[in-house]
Coordinates of C-alpha atoms in Angstrom, one line a residue:
M1 CA 16.3 7.2 2.3
S2 CA 19.5 6.1 3.7
T3 CA 21.9 3.5 2.0
V4 CA 21.3 0.1 3.5
L5 CA 24.0 -2.8 4.0
V6 CA 22.3 -6.0 3.9
F7 CA 24.2 -9.1 5.0
G8 CA 22.4 -12.2 3.5
G9 CA 20.4 -10.5 0.7
N10 CA 20.3 -13.9 -1.1
S11 CA 18.2 -15.4 1.7
F12 CA 14.7 -15.5 0.8
V13 CA 13.8 -12.9 3.2
G14 CA 16.8 -10.6 2.3
R15 CA 15.7 -11.1 -1.1
E16 CA 12.3 -9.7 -0.8
L17 CA 13.6 -7.1 1.4
V18 CA 16.2 -5.9 -1.1
E19 CA 13.5 -6.0 -4.0
M20 CA 11.4 -3.6 -1.5
L21 CA 14.3 -1.4 -0.9
L22 CA 15.1 -0.9 -4.7
S23 CA 11.4 -0.4 -5.7
S24 CA 11.5 2.6 -3.0
G25 CA 14.4 4.2 -4.8
T26 CA 16.6 3.1 -1.9
K27 CA 20.4 2.4 -2.4
V28 CA 21.5 -1.2 -1.5
V29 CA 24.9 -2.7 -0.9
T30 CA 24.9 -6.4 -0.3
F31 CA 27.3 -8.7 1.0
N32 CA 27.2 -12.3 0.1
R33 CA 29.5 -15.3 -0.4
S34 CA 27.7 -16.2 -3.4
G35 CA 28.1 -12.6 -5.3
N36 CA 25.0 -11.3 -7.1
V37 CA 21.3 -11.8 -5.7
P38 CA 20.0 -13.7 -8.7
G39 CA 17.6 -12.0 -10.9
I40 CA 17.8 -8.6 -9.4
E41 CA 19.5 -5.9 -11.5
S42 CA 19.5 -2.1 -10.7
D43 CA 21.8 0.9 -10.8
Q44 CA 21.0 1.2 -7.2
L45 CA 22.3 -2.1 -6.0
L46 CA 25.9 -3.0 -5.3
T47 CA 27.0 -6.5 -4.5
L48 CA 30.2 -7.4 -2.7
K49 CA 31.4 -10.9 -2.8
G50 CA 32.8 -12.3 0.6
D51 CA 33.1 -14.5 3.2
V52 CA 32.0 -13.0 6.7
T53 CA 34.3 -15.4 8.4
K54 CA 37.2 -13.7 6.8
R55 CA 38.2 -10.5 8.3
E56 CA 40.1 -9.5 5.2
D57 CA 36.9 -10.0 3.0
L58 CA 35.0 -7.6 5.4
D59 CA 37.7 -4.8 4.8
Q60 CA 35.9 -4.1 1.4
L61 CA 33.4 -2.3 3.5
A62 CA 35.8 0.4 4.2
D63 CA 35.3 2.0 0.7
Y64 CA 31.3 2.3 0.8
Q65 CA 29.0 4.5 2.5
F66 CA 25.9 3.3 4.4
E67 CA 23.9 4.3 7.2
I68 CA 21.7 1.2 7.9
V69 CA 22.8 -2.6 8.4
V70 CA 20.7 -5.6 8.1
D71 CA 22.2 -8.7 9.5
N72 CA 20.4 -11.9 8.4
I73 CA 23.5 -14.3 8.8
S74 CA 24.8 -14.0 12.6
V75 CA 24.3 -17.0 14.3
N76 CA 27.3 -16.9 16.8
K77 CA 29.6 -14.6 18.4
S78 CA 32.3 -15.3 16.0
I79 CA 30.3 -14.1 12.9
I80 CA 28.8 -11.0 14.7
S81 CA 32.1 -10.2 16.1
N82 CA 33.7 -9.8 12.8
L83 CA 30.9 -7.8 11.6
L84 CA 30.9 -5.4 14.4
E85 CA 34.7 -5.2 13.9
A86 CA 34.5 -4.2 10.5
L87 CA 32.0 -1.5 11.3
S88 CA 33.7 -0.2 14.4
G89 CA 34.5 3.1 12.8
R90 CA 30.7 3.8 12.2
S91 CA 28.9 4.0 15.5
E92 CA 26.3 6.4 14.1
I93 CA 24.6 3.6 12.1
K94 CA 21.3 1.7 12.5
Y95 CA 21.8 -2.3 13.1
L96 CA 19.0 -4.5 12.8
L97 CA 20.1 -8.1 13.8
T98 CA 17.6 -11.1 12.7
S99 CA 17.8 -13.0 16.1
S100 CA 15.4 -16.0 16.6
S101 CA 12.4 -16.7 19.0
A102 CA 14.4 -20.0 19.7
V103 CA 16.1 -18.0 22.4
Y104 CA 13.0 -18.5 24.5
H105 CA 14.1 -22.1 24.5
L106 CA 16.9 -21.3 27.0
I107 CA 14.3 -20.7 29.8
R108 CA 12.1 -23.5 28.6
N109 CA 12.3 -25.4 32.0
Q110 CA 11.2 -22.2 33.8
K111 CA 8.5 -20.7 31.8
E112 CA 6.0 -22.9 29.3
N113 CA 4.2 -20.0 27.7
N114 CA 3.4 -16.4 27.5
F115 CA 7.1 -15.5 26.4
K116 CA 7.7 -11.6 26.5
E117 CA 10.6 -9.9 24.9
S118 CA 12.2 -9.3 28.4
D119 CA 12.1 -13.0 29.4
V120 CA 15.5 -13.9 28.1
D121 CA 18.4 -12.5 30.0
V122 CA 21.3 -12.9 27.2
Y123 CA 24.0 -11.8 29.9
H124 CA 22.9 -14.9 31.9
Q125 CA 24.6 -18.4 30.9
Y126 CA 21.4 -20.8 31.1
E127 CA 22.2 -24.7 31.4
R128 CA 21.9 -26.7 28.4
N129 CA 18.3 -27.8 27.9
S130 CA 18.0 -31.5 27.5
L131 CA 15.0 -31.3 24.9
F132 CA 17.5 -30.3 22.5
Q133 CA 20.3 -32.0 20.4
D134 CA 23.6 -30.3 20.5
R135 CA 23.4 -28.4 17.1
E136 CA 20.0 -27.1 17.9
W137 CA 21.3 -25.8 21.3
D138 CA 24.5 -24.2 19.5
Y139 CA 22.0 -22.4 17.2
I140 CA 19.7 -21.1 20.3
Q141 CA 22.9 -20.1 22.5
G142 CA 24.7 -18.8 19.3
K143 CA 21.6 -16.2 18.6
A144 CA 21.5 -15.2 22.4
D145 CA 25.3 -14.5 22.3
C146 CA 24.8 -12.4 18.8
E147 CA 22.3 -10.2 21.1
R148 CA 24.7 -9.8 24.0
L149 CA 27.3 -8.6 21.5
L150 CA 25.2 -6.1 19.7
L151 CA 23.7 -4.7 22.9
D152 CA 27.5 -4.3 24.4
S153 CA 28.4 -2.7 21.3
N154 CA 28.8 1.2 20.4
V155 CA 26.4 1.2 17.8
S156 CA 24.0 4.1 18.1
Q157 CA 20.8 2.3 17.3
K158 CA 20.1 -1.3 18.0
M159 CA 17.0 -3.3 16.7
I160 CA 16.8 -7.2 17.3
I161 CA 13.9 -8.9 15.8
R162 CA 13.2 -12.4 17.1
P163 CA 11.1 -14.2 14.6
N164 CA 9.4 -17.6 14.6
V165 CA 9.7 -20.1 11.9
I166 CA 9.9 -18.2 8.7
L167 CA 7.9 -19.6 5.7
G168 CA 7.4 -18.3 2.1
K169 CA 7.9 -18.8 -1.6
R170 CA 11.3 -20.1 -2.4
D171 CA 11.9 -21.5 0.8
P172 CA 15.0 -23.7 0.8
I173 CA 13.8 -25.9 3.4
K174 CA 10.5 -26.3 2.0
R175 CA 9.0 -27.1 5.6
T176 CA 5.4 -26.2 4.4
N177 CA 5.7 -29.0 1.5
Y178 CA 5.4 -31.6 4.2
F179 CA 1.8 -30.9 4.6
L180 CA 1.2 -30.0 1.0
E181 CA 2.7 -33.0 -0.4
R182 CA 0.6 -35.4 2.1
V183 CA -2.6 -33.4 1.3
H184 CA -2.1 -33.5 -2.3
D185 CA -1.4 -37.4 -2.4
K186 CA -4.8 -37.8 -0.6
E187 CA -3.7 -40.8 1.5
G188 CA -3.9 -39.1 4.9
V189 CA -1.6 -37.2 7.3
L190 CA -0.1 -38.7 10.4
L191 CA -0.1 -36.4 13.4
P192 CA 1.4 -37.3 16.6
D193 CA -0.7 -36.7 19.8
E194 CA -3.8 -35.3 17.7
G195 CA -1.7 -32.2 16.2
H196 CA -3.1 -30.0 18.9
N197 CA 0.4 -28.2 19.8
T198 CA 0.2 -24.6 19.4
Y199 CA 2.7 -22.2 17.7
H200 CA 3.0 -19.1 15.6
L201 CA 4.5 -18.6 12.0
V202 CA 6.1 -16.0 10.0
Y203 CA 5.5 -15.3 6.4
S204 CA 8.6 -13.9 4.7
T205 CA 6.9 -11.3 2.8
N206 CA 5.2 -9.8 6.0
M207 CA 8.6 -9.9 7.7
A208 CA 10.5 -8.3 4.8
R209 CA 7.7 -5.5 4.9
F210 CA 8.3 -5.0 8.5
Y211 CA 12.1 -4.4 8.2
F212 CA 11.4 -1.9 5.4
D213 CA 9.1 0.0 7.5
L214 CA 11.6 0.1 10.3
I215 CA 14.1 1.4 7.8
K216 CA 11.9 4.1 6.1
N217 CA 10.8 5.1 9.6
S218 CA 14.4 4.9 11.0
N219 CA 14.0 7.6 13.8
N220 CA 11.0 6.5 15.4
K221 CA 12.6 4.0 17.8
E222 CA 16.0 4.4 19.5
N223 CA 16.4 0.7 20.2
L224 CA 14.1 -2.2 20.1
I225 CA 13.8 -5.8 21.1
V226 CA 10.7 -7.5 19.6
N227 CA 9.2 -10.8 18.9
Y228 CA 8.1 -10.9 15.2
A229 CA 5.4 -13.7 14.0
Q230 CA 1.7 -13.8 12.7
D231 CA -0.7 -13.1 15.5
E232 CA -2.9 -16.0 14.2
I233 CA -2.0 -19.2 16.4
F234 CA -1.5 -22.2 14.5
T235 CA -2.0 -26.1 15.2
N236 CA -1.2 -28.7 12.8
R237 CA -4.7 -29.6 12.5
K238 CA -5.5 -26.0 11.3
M239 CA -2.5 -25.9 8.8
I240 CA -4.0 -29.1 7.3
S241 CA -7.5 -27.7 7.3
M242 CA -6.4 -24.3 5.7
I243 CA -4.6 -26.3 2.9
D244 CA -7.8 -28.3 2.5
K245 CA -10.2 -25.2 2.0
C246 CA -7.5 -24.1 -0.8
N247 CA -8.3 -27.2 -2.7
N248 CA -11.7 -28.3 -1.4
F249 CA -10.3 -31.2 0.0
E250 CA -11.1 -33.2 3.4
T251 CA -7.8 -34.5 4.3
P252 CA -8.2 -37.9 6.5
I253 CA -5.9 -37.4 9.7
F254 CA -4.5 -40.4 11.7
N255 CA -3.6 -39.8 15.1
V256 CA -0.5 -41.6 16.9
G257 CA 1.7 -41.0 19.7
K258 CA 5.0 -39.5 19.0
E259 CA 6.8 -42.9 20.0
K260 CA 5.4 -44.4 16.7
F261 CA 7.6 -41.8 14.6
V262 CA 10.7 -42.7 17.1
E263 CA 10.0 -46.5 16.7
N264 CA 9.8 -46.3 12.8
E265 CA 12.6 -43.7 12.4
I266 CA 10.3 -41.3 10.7
T267 CA 10.7 -37.4 10.9
P268 CA 7.8 -36.0 12.5
P269 CA 5.8 -33.1 11.0
P270 CA 7.2 -29.6 11.3
F271 CA 6.1 -26.9 13.8
G272 CA 4.4 -27.4 17.1
K273 CA 6.8 -29.9 18.6
W274 CA 6.8 -28.2 22.2
G275 CA 3.5 -28.1 23.3
K276 CA 2.1 -24.6 23.8
Y277 CA 4.4 -21.9 22.1
E278 CA 2.5 -18.7 22.1
L279 CA 4.6 -15.5 21.8
D280 CA 3.7 -12.0 23.2
L281 CA 3.4 -9.8 20.4
T282 CA 1.8 -6.9 22.2
L283 CA 5.0 -4.6 21.1
L284 CA 5.2 -5.9 17.8
K285 CA 1.3 -4.6 17.1
E286 CA 2.4 -1.3 18.3
V287 CA 5.3 -0.8 15.6
E288 CA 4.0 -2.8 12.8
S289 CA 1.9 -1.4 10.2
Q290 CA -1.3 -3.7 10.3
Q291 CA -2.4 -2.2 6.9
T292 CA 0.4 -4.0 5.0
I293 CA 0.3 -7.4 6.6
I294 CA -0.9 -10.1 4.3
P295 CA -3.4 -12.3 5.8
V296 CA -2.8 -16.0 6.7
V297 CA -5.3 -17.3 4.3
D298 CA -3.9 -15.4 1.5
W299 CA -0.3 -16.7 2.1
I300 CA -1.3 -20.3 2.6
K301 CA -3.0 -20.0 -0.9
D302 CA 0.5 -18.7 -2.3
L303 CA 2.5 -21.6 -0.8
N304 CA -0.3 -23.9 -2.1
D305 CA -0.2 -22.4 -5.7
E306 CA 3.5 -22.7 -5.6
Y307 CA 3.7 -26.4 -4.6
L308 CA 1.1 -27.0 -7.4
E309 CA 3.3 -25.4 -9.9
L310 CA 6.7 -27.0 -9.0
R311 CA 6.1 -30.1 -7.0
E312 CA 9.0 -29.8 -4.8
E313 CA 9.6 -32.4 -2.1
S314 CA 9.7 -31.6 1.3
Y315 CA 12.8 -32.8 3.8
A316 CA 10.7 -35.7 4.7
F317 CA 9.3 -36.9 1.5
S318 CA 11.5 -40.1 2.1
F319 CA 9.4 -41.1 4.9
R320 CA 6.3 -41.3 3.1
E321 CA 6.3 -45.1 2.4
K322 CA 6.9 -45.5 6.2
E323 CA 3.9 -43.5 6.8
R324 CA 1.6 -45.2 4.4
A325 CA 2.3 -48.5 6.0
I326 CA 1.2 -47.2 9.6
I327 CA -1.8 -45.6 8.2
K328 CA -2.9 -48.7 6.9
T329 CA -2.9 -50.2 10.3
L330 CA -5.1 -47.7 11.6
G331 CA -8.8 -47.4 11.3
T332 CA -10.0 -44.3 12.8
V333 CA -9.7 -40.9 11.2
K334 CA -10.8 -37.3 12.3

């Protein structure tokens, strides 16, 4: 197998991918601002320390051989321009770009559901969507810019993977812990508008395995643009129900309007913010090995077990007292 260069090997998906590659005997070069991938030691692993925003740091790459590039870090045209310039003398490489299903929000006003890989024209400048704050919109437009620049490059093989929200062990944002901490304190969960909004999620191990399979079978596809998510469709109610089953609980759900969260300056639950959000995964099913996918029920249990071991607070733990105050005023539960 070819030598693989991984930008962002310290991310929780990147780390899992590096571990899989090393276990298969693949040589790996990682490029990280923080240096070594913690806890991983191998004669097959070389870690380069540098900042991708500094062109001189990327000059280190000239001294090493690799045939496949995994880019987990490009979020705007400045970063990917630096990477592509540093790799400009190596047109015969396969480049895997982690984009985002967030690019579909470029067309959110035009198309509310059934998104396909071809629906976003990254060569077209869309008007800013009023649903999003400036920071969110910059991220969405930035990922679209990254796709365009890669497609315009002279790289011989281009793969663009658009994942939905990624969850997994060691998740630095701890989004699932929002539900886990509320289920385990047994005081009920507030859900805006009954929690029926639909969405897909991504389990980090499944995504790392997908990347691994694309690398291992690198000659099967010349170019690829694919949505990446679990096939199963979630709602916030379903998420709570699945956690309940892991623990033999029955969590009370209190339904309120979104305005209650706004009025009380409470951060709402993660996921499912925009009504129906169901991606077209037809192409994914054609290229992903179905035999290696960890089922949703198993990875929900994994995240539940991790939470019980570590009890790490979610990003919204500080709002729990405000939520309790609202719950006390509500009488009807699910």
